[in-house]
Short mmCIF file of C-alpha atoms in Angstrom, two decimals:
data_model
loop_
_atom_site.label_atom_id
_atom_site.label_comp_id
_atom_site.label_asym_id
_atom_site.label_seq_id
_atom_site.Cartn_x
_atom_site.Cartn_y
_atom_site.Cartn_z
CA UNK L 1 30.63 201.13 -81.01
CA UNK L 2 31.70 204.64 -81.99
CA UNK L 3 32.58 205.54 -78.27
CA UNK L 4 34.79 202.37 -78.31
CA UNK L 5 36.47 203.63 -81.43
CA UNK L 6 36.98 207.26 -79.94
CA UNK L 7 38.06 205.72 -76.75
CA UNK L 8 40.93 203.19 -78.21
CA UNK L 9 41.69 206.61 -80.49
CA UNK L 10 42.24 208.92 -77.54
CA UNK L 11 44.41 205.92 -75.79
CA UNK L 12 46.32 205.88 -79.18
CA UNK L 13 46.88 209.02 -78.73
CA UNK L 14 48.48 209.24 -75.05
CA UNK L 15 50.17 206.32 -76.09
CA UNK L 16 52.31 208.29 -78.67
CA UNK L 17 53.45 211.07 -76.20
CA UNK L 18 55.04 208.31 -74.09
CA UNK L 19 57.51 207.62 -76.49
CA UNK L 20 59.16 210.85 -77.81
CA UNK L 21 62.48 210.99 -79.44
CA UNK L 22 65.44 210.96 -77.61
CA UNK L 23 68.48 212.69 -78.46
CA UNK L 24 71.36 211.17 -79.85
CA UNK L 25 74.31 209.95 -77.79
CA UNK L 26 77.24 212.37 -78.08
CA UNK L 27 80.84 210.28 -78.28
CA UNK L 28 84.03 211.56 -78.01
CA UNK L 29 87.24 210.06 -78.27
CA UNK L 30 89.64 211.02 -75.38
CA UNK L 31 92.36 209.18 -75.72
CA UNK L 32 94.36 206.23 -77.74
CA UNK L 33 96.71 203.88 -76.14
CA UNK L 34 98.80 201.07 -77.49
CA UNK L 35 98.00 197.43 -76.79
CA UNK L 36 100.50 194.59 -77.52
CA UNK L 37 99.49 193.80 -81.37
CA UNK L 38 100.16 190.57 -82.99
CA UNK L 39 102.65 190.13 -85.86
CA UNK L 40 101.33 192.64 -88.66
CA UNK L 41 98.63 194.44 -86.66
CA UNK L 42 99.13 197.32 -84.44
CA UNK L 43 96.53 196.87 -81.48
CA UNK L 44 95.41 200.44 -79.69
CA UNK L 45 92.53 201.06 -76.61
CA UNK L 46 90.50 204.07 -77.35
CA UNK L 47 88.78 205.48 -74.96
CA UNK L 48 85.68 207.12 -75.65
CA UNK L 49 83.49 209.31 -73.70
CA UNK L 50 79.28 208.75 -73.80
CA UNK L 51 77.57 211.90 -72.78
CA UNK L 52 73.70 211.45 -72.68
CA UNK L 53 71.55 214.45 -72.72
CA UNK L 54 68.50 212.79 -71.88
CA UNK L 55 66.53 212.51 -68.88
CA UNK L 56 66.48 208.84 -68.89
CA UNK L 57 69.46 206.58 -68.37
CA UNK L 58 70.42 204.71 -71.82
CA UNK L 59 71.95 200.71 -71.16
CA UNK L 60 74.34 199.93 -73.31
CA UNK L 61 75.21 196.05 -73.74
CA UNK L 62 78.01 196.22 -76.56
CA UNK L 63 80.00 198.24 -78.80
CA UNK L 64 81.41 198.58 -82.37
CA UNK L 65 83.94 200.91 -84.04
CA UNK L 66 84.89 201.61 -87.04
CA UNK L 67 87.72 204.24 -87.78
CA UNK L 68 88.05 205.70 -91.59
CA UNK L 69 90.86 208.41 -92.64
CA UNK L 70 91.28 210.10 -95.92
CA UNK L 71 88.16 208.08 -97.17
CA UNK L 72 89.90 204.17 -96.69
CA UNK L 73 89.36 202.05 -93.72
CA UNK L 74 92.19 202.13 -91.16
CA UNK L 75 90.79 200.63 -87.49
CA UNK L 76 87.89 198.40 -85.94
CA UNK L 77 87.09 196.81 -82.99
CA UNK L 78 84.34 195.80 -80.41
CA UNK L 79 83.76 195.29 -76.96
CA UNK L 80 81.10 193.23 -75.30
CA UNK L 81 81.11 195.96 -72.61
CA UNK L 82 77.59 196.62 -70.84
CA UNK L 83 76.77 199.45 -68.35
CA UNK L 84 74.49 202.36 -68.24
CA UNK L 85 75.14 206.28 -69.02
CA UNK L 86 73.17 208.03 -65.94
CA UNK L 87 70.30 210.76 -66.87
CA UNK L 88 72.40 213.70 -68.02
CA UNK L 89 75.59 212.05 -67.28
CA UNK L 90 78.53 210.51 -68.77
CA UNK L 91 80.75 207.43 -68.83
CA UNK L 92 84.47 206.39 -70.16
CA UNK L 93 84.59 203.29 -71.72
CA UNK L 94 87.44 201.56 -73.61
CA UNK L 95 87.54 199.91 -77.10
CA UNK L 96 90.45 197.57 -78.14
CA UNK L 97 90.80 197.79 -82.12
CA UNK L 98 93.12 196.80 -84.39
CA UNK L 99 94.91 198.02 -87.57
CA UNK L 100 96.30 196.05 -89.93
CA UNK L 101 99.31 196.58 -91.80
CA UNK L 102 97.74 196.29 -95.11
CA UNK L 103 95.18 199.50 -93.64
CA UNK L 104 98.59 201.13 -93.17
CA UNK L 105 100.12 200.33 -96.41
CA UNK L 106 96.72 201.75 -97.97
CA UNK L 107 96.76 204.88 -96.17
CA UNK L 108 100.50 205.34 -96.96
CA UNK L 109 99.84 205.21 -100.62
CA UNK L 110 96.83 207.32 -99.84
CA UNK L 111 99.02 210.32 -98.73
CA UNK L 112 101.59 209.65 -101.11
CA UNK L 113 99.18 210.50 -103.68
CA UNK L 114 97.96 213.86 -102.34
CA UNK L 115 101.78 214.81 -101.27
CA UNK L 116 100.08 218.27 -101.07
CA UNK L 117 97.65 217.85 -98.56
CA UNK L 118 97.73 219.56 -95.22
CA UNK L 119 94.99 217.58 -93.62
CA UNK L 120 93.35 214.76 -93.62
CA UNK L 121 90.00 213.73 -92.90
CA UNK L 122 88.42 210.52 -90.62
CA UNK L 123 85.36 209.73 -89.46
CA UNK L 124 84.35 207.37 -86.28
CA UNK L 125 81.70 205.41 -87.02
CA UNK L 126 80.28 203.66 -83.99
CA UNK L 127 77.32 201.55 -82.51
CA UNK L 128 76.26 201.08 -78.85
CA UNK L 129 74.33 197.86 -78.68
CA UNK L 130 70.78 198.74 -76.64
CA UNK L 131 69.18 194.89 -77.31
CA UNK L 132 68.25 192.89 -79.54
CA UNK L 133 65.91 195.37 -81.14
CA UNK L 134 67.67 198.76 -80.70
CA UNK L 135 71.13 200.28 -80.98
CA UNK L 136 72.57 203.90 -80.28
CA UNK L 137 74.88 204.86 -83.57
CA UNK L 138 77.38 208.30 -83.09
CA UNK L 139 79.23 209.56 -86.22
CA UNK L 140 82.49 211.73 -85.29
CA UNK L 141 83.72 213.60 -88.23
CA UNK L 142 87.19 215.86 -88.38
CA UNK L 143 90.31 216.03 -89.77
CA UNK L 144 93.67 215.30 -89.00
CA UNK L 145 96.04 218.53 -89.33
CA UNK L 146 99.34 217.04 -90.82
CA UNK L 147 101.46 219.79 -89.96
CA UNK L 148 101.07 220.09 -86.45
CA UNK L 149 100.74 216.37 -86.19
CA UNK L 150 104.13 216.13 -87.72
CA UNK L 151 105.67 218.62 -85.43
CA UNK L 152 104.57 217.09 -82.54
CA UNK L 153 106.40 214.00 -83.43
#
């Protein structure tokens, strides 16, 4: 009995070392185009880039967006995209979302309030659907520099 017990440990064991972490997806955004929008919303594709720095191809089935700037919500969408991200490759995918114009009346009154500010931050909150069981979540954090934004334009 105790060999079966230090046999079923030892298989435990080997078990474990299959399944080590992975590391996390990294997500970019690398561009933003407008999409027709629909009388108060403003409709955009953004196209995101999925690096994966793992040595085993991630499937994707799915994805979710969220898009927050100075702290309110201003953009979300999904995409019942699926495809696979090679072993230390990448892929470009594209997410329709959509901003209402209450999210823009917010975030108007938002900078109106901090007249002072020079920047602004946001933060990209995502999900890439892996099953019914799993899902890959990125986080992209920054800020928005309203000077040169404003200069641009």
């Amino acid at each position: 009995m105790r060999a079966l017990w230090l046999m079923l440990g030892c298989c435990c064991l080997a078990s474990c070392a299959l399944f080590r972490p992975a590391d996390p997806v990294t997500v970019d955004v690398v561009g933003i185009d407008p999409l027709p929008g629909q009388d108060l919303e403003v409709r955009m594709a953004v196209r995101l880039r999925l690096q994966n720095p793992n040595d085993t191809p991630i499937d994707y089935d799915g994805v979710a967006l969220s898009l927050t700037v100075n702290d309110r919500p201003l953009a979300a969408g999904v995409s019942d995209q699926h495809g696979q991200v090679a072993r230390y490759g990448e892929a470009l995918i594209t997410v329709p979302v959509s901003v209402s114009a209450f999210s823009v009346l917010r975030q108007a009154m938002g900078l109106a309030q901090s007249s002072g500010a020079t920047s602004v931050p946001y933060v990209l909150h995502g999900k890439l659907g892996r099953g019914p069981w799993a899902a890959a979540r990125f986080e992209e954090r920054g800020s928005l520099d309203l000077n040169t934004w404003g200069a641009a334009y």
